[in-house]
Short mmCIF file of C-alpha atoms in Angstrom, two decimals:
data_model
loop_
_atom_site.label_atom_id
_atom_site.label_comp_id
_atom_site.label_asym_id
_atom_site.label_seq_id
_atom_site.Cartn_x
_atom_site.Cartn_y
_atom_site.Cartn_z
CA UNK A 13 0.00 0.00 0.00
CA UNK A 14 2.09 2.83 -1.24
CA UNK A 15 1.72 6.77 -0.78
CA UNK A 16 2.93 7.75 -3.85
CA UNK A 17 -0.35 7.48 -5.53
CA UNK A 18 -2.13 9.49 -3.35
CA UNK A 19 0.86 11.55 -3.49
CA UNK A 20 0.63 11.81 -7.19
CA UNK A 21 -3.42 12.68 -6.89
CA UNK A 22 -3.24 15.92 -3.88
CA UNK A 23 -0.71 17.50 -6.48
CA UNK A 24 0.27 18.41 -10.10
CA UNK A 25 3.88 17.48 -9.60
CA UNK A 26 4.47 13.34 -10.18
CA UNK A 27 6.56 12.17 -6.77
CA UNK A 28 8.02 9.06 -6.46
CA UNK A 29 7.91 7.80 -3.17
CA UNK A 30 10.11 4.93 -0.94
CA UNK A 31 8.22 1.63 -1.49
CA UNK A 32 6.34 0.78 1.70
CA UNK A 33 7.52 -2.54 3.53
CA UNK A 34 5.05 -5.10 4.44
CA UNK A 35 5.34 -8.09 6.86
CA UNK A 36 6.18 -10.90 4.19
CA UNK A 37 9.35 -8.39 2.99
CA UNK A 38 10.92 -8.44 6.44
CA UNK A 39 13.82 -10.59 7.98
CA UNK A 40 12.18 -11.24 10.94
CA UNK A 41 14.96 -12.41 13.07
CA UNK A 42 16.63 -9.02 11.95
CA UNK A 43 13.72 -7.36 12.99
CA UNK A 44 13.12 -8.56 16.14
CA UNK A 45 16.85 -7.92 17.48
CA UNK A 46 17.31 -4.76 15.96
CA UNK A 47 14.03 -3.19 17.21
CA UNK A 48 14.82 -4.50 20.68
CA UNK A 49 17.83 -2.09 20.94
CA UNK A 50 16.98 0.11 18.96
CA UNK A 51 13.48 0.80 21.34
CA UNK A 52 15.37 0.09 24.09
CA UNK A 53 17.20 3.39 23.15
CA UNK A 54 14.09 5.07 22.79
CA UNK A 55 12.50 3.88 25.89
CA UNK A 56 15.36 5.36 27.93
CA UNK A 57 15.38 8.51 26.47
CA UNK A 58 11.78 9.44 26.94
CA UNK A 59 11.84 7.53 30.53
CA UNK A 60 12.28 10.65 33.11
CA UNK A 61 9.04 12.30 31.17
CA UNK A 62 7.24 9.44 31.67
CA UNK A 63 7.98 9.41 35.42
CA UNK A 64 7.22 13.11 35.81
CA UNK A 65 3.74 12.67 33.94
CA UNK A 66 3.04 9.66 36.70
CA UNK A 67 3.81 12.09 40.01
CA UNK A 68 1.74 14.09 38.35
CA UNK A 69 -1.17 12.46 38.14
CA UNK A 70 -0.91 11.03 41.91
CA UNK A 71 -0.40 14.32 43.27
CA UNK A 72 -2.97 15.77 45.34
CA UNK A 73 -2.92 19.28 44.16
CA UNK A 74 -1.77 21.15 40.76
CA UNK A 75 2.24 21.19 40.84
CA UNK A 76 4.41 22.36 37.57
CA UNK A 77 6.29 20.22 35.73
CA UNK A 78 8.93 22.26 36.11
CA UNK A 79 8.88 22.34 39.81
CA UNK A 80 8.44 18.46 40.07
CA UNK A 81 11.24 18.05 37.91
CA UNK A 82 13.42 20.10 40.74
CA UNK A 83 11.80 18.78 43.31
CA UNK A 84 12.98 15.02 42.16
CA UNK A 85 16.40 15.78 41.49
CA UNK A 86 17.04 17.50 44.63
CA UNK A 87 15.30 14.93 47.23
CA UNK A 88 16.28 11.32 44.97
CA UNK A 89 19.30 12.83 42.61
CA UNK A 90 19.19 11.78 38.67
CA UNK A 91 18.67 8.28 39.62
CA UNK A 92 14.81 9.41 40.48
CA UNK A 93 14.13 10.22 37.14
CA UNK A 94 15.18 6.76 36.29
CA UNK A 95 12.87 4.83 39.53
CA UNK A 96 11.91 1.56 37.51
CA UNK A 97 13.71 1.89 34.86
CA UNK A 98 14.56 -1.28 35.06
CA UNK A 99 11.98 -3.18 35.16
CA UNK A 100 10.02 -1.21 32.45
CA UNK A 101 13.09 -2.08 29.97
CA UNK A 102 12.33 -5.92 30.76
CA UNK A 103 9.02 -5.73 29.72
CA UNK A 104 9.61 -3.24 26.98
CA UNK A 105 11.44 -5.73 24.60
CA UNK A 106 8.15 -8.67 25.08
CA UNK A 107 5.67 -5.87 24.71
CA UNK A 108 7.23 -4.26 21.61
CA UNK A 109 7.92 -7.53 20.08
CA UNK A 110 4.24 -8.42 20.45
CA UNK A 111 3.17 -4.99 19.36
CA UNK A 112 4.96 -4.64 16.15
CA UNK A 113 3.57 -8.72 15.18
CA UNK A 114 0.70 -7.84 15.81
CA UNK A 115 0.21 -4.40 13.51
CA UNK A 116 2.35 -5.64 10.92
CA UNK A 117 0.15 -8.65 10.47
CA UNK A 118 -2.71 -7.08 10.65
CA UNK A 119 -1.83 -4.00 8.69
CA UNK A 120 -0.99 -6.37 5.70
CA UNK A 121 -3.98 -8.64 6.19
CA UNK A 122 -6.74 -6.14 6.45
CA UNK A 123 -5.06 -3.46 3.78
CA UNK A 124 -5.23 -5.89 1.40
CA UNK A 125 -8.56 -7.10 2.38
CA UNK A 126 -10.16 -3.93 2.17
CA UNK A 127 -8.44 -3.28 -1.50
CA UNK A 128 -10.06 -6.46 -2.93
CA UNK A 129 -13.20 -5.31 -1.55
CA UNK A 130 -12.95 -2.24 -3.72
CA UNK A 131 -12.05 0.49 -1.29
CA UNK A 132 -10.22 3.35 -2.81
CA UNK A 133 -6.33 2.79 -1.45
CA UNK A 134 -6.00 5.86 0.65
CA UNK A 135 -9.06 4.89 2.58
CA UNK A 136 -7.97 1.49 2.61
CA UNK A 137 -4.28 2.27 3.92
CA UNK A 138 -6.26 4.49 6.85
CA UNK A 139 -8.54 1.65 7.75
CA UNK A 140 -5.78 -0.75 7.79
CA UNK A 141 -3.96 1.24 9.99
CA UNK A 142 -6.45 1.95 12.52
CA UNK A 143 -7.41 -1.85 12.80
CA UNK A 144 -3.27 -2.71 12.86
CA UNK A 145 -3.22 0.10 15.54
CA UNK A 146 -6.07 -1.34 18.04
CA UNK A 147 -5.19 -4.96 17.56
CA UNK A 148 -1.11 -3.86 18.39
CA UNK A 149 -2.43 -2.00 21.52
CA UNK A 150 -4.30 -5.17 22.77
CA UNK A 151 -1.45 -7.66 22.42
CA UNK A 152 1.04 -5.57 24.11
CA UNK A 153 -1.12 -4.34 27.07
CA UNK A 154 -1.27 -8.68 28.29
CA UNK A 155 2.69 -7.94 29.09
CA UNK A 156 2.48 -4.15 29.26
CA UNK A 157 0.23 -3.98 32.13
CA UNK A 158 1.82 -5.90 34.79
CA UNK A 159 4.86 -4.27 33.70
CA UNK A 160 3.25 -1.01 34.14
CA UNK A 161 1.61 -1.59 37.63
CA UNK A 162 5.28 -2.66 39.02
CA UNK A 163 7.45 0.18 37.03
CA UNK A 164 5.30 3.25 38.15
CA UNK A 165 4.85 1.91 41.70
CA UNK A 166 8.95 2.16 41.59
CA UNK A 167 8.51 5.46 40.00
CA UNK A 168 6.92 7.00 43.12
CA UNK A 169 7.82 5.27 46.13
CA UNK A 170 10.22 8.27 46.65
CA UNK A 171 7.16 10.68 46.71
CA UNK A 172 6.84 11.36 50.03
CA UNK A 173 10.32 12.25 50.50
CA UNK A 174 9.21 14.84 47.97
CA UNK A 175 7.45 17.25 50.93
CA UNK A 176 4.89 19.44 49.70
CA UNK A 177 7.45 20.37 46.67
CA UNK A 178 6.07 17.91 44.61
CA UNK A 179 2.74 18.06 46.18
CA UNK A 180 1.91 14.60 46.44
CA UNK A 181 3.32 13.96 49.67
CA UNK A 182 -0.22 11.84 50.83
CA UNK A 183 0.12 9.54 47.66
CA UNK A 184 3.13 8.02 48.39
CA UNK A 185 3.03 4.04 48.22
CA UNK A 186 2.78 2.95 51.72
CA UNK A 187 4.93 -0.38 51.19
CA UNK A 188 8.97 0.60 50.23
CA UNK A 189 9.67 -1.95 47.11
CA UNK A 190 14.02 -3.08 47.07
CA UNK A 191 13.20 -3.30 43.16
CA UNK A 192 11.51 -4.77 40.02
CA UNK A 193 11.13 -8.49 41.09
CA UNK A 194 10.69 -7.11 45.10
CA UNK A 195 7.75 -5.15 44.11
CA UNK A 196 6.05 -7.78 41.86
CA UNK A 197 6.49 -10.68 44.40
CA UNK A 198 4.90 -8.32 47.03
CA UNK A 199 2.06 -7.47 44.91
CA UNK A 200 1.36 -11.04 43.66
CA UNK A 201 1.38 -12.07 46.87
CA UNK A 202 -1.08 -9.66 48.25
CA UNK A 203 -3.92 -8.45 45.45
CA UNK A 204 -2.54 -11.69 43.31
CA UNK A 205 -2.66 -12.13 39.92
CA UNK A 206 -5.25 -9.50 39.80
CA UNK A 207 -3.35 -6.93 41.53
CA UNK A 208 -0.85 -7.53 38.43
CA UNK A 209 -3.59 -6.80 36.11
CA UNK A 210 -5.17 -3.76 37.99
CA UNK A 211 -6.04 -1.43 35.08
CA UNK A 212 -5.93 -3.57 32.50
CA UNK A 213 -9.68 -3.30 31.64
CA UNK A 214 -9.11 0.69 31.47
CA UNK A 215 -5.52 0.25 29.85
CA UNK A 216 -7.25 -1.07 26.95
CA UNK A 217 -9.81 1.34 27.00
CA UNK A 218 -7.06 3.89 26.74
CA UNK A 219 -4.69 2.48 24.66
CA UNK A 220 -6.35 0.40 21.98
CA UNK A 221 -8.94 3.52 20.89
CA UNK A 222 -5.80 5.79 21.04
CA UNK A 223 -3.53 3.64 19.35
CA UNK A 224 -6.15 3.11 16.36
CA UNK A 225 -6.61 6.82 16.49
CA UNK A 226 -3.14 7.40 16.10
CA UNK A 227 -2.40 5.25 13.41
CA UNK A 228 -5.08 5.91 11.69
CA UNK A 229 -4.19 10.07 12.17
CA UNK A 230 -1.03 9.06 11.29
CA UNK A 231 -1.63 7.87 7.70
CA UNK A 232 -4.29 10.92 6.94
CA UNK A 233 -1.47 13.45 8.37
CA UNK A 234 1.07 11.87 6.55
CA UNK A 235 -0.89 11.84 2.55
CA UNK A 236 -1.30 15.54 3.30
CA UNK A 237 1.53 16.62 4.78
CA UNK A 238 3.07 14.62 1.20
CA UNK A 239 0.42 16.43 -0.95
CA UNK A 240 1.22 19.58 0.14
CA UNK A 241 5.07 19.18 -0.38
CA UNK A 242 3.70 18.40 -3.66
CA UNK A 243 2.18 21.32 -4.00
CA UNK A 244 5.10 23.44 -3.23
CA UNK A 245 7.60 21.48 -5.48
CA UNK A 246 4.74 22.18 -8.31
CA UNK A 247 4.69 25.45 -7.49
CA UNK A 248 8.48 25.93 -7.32
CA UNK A 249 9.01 24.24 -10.53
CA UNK A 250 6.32 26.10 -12.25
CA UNK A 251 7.68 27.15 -16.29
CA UNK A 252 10.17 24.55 -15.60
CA UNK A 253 10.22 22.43 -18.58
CA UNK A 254 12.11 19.87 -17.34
CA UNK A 255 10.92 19.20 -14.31
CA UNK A 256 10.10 15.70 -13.92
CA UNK A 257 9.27 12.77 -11.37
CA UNK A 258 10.21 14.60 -7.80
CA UNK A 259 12.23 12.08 -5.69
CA UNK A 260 12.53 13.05 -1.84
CA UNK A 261 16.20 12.23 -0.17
CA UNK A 262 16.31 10.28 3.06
CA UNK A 263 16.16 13.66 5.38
CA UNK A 264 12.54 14.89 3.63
CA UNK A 265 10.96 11.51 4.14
CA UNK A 266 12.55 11.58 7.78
CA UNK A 267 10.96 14.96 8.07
CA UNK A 268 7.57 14.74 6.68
CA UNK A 269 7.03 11.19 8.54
CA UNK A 270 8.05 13.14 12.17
CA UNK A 271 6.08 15.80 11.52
CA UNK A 272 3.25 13.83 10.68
CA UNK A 273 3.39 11.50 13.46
CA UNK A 274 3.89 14.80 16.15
CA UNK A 275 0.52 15.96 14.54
CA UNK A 276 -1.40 12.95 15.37
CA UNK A 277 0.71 12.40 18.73
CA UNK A 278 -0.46 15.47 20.27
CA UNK A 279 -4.39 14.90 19.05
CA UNK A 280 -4.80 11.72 20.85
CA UNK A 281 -2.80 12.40 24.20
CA UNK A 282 -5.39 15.19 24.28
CA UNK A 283 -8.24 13.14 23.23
CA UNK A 284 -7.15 10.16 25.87
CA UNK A 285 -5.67 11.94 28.80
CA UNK A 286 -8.37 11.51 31.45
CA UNK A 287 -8.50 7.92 30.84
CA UNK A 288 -4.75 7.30 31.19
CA UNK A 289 -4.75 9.53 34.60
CA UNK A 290 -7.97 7.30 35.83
CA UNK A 291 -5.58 4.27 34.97
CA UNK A 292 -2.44 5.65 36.70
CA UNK A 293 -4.19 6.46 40.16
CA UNK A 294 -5.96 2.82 39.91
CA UNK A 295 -2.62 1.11 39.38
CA UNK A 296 -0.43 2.87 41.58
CA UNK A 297 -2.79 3.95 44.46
CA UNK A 298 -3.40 1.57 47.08
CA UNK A 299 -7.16 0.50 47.89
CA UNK A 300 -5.93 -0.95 51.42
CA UNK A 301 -4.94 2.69 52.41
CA UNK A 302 -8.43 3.73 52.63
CA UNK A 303 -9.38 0.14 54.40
CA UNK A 304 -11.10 -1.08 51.08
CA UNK A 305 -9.79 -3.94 49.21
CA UNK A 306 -9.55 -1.93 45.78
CA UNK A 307 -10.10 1.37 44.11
CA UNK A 308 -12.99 1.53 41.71
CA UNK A 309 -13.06 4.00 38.52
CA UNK A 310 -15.99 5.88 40.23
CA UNK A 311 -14.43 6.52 43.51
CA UNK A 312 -10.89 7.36 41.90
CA UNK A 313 -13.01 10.08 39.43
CA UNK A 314 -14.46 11.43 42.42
CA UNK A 315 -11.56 12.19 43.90
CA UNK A 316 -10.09 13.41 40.94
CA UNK A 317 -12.83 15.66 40.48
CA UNK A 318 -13.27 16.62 44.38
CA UNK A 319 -9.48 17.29 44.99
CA UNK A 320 -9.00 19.87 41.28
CA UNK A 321 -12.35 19.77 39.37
CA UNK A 322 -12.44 18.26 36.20
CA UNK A 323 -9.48 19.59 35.26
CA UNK A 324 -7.51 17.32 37.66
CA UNK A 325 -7.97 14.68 34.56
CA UNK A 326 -5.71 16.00 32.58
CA UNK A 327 -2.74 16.77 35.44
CA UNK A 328 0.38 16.26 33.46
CA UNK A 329 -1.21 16.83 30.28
CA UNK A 330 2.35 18.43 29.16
CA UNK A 331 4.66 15.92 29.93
CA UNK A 332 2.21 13.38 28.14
CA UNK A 333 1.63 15.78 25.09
CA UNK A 334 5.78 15.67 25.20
CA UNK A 335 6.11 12.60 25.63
CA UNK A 336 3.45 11.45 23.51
CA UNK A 337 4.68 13.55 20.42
CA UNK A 338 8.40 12.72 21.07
CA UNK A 339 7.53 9.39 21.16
CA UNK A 340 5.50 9.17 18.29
CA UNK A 341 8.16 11.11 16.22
CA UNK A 342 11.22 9.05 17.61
CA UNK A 343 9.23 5.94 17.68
CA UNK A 344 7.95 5.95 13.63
CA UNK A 345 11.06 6.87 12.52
CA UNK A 346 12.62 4.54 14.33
CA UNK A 347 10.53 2.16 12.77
CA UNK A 348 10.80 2.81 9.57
CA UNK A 349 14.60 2.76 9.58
CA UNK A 350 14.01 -0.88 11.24
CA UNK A 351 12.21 -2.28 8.76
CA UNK A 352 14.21 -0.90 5.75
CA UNK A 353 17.18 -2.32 8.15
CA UNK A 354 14.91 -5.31 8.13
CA UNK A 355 13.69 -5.64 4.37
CA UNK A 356 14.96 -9.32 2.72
CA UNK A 357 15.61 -7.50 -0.60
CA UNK A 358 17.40 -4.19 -0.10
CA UNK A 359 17.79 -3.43 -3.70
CA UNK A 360 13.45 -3.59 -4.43
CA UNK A 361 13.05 -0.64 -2.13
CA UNK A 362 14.68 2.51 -3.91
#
């Protein structure tokens, strides 16, 4: 399912476009080993957002990122920004593993599926895309959310240290964790299994919609920001009579695929964000400090909404838009250098 065409129809100017790589082109030993380090190297970049967007959601009352940021360097040192770290990077390589199977599989499947079935190719490439995006987010969440309930308990257990600097002083974990496996044996052996899985139910609430979202955003954002290159390079190039096919280098295609994923980044942390703040109070909270056996999603929204109105939902909101859009820009070009690292026949893709 190639761009170019679309390409070719939102402007006057003929582009030529790098062939797109399905799953039957790919070396999949290659790609498994490669996009273990090379997401590793991603994950630990983006990490000490991450852990700021979790205090923030657990605090109490509205604190800056800015001032959380301070506050965690000068009561844990640098290593704070890295609580968990660890333990997220173990799960990390699973998850990702099981998340790129998943939507390249399904991408190719259902793309061309929905071209037999005589939809157009550009609507085809964005269904495809949202159904690779929502089946991706459901296979990784069965290893990303135990992972998840362990890595941001680690995250704040040095929140109470914090004072009122970081404002969440109250929502400290009660139980001190000496690390990764520490932490999960404690909660396995307490809440059980289920305590492992707290969230999941809402996890895939927020992740699957917002993963389809993006993906699907992804592809739109990505024919137009192409279409309107187009446009320029036609306009540029008009009385030119010897302009011909236009052929991006390496750095536009870089470009126009991390602007394009930014775009549809930052509309779906918006559209998500109370859901994935309702998920990090259930999973890091403990229901035993209020003598009840577990938080529900009602009581946790009332709190939410009693302790900062309705706009406590979307606490940390810039750290996640950060996050999410540095993410989404690191993480598809990543990506796409993987699988043209990846490809079986290097010399079909120029």
């Amino acid at each position: 399912m190639s761009l170019s065409a679309a390409a070719e129809e939102d402007s006057a100017q003929e582009m030529h476009l790098p062939a797109d790589i399905d799953w039957q082109m790919l070396d999949k030993s290659k790609f498994f080993f490669l996009g273990a380090a090379l997401f590793s190297g991603v994950s630990a970049t983006l990490y000490p957002v991450v852990v700021l967007k979790t205090r923030q959601q657990i605090a109490q009352t509205q604190v800056s990122c800015i001032k959380t940021a301070f506050s965690i360097l000068n009561c844990e040192g640098f290593r704070g920004l890295y609580r968990g770290f660890g333990t997220s990077l173990m799960g990390t390589i699973p998850a990702r593993a099981l998340y790129m199977s998943a939507l390249e599989v399904t991408k190719s499947n259902v793309g061309t599926a929905t071209v037999r079935l005589g939809v157009p190719e550009p609507t085809a490439a964005t269904i495809a895309n949202a159904a690779a995006g929502l089946s991706a987010a459901m296979a990784a969440q069965l290893v990303w959310t135990p992972v998840d309930v362990v890595s941001q308990r680690l995250m704040v257990q040095g929140n109470a240290g914090s004072g009122s600097g970081s404002g969440s002083g109250s929502s400290s974990i009660a139980c001190k964790y000496q690390g990764g496996f520490d932490a999960f044996r404690k909660i396995l052996s307490s809440d059980g299994l289920r305590g492992l899985y707290r969230g999941f139910g809402i996890s895939i609430l927020t992740y699957a919609p917002s993963n389809a979202m993006w993906w699907a955003s992804y592809s739109v954002t990505q024919r137009l920001v192409w279409g309107a290159v187009g446009c320029y390079i036609s306009k540029r190039d008009e009385g030119n009579q010897s302009c011909g096919i236009f052929r991006p280098d390496s750095k536009t295609v870089v470009a126009v695929q991390g602007l394009s994923a930014a775009m549809a980044g930052g509309v779906s942390a918006i559209i998500t964000m109370p859901l994935d703040t309702i998920k990090t109070r259930l999973q890091v909270l403990d229901g035993e400090e209020n003598g009840k056996r577990s938080p529900t999603i009602g009581k946790t929204i009332k709190n939410l909404v009693r302790e900062g109105g309705w706009t406590a939902c979307y606490r940390g909101l810039g750290p996640r838009w950060a996050s999410m859009s540095m993410s989404a820009t690191t993480m598809i070009t990543t990506y796409e250098f993987l699988k043209r690292l990846s490809a079986k026949n290097q010399e079909s893709l120029a």
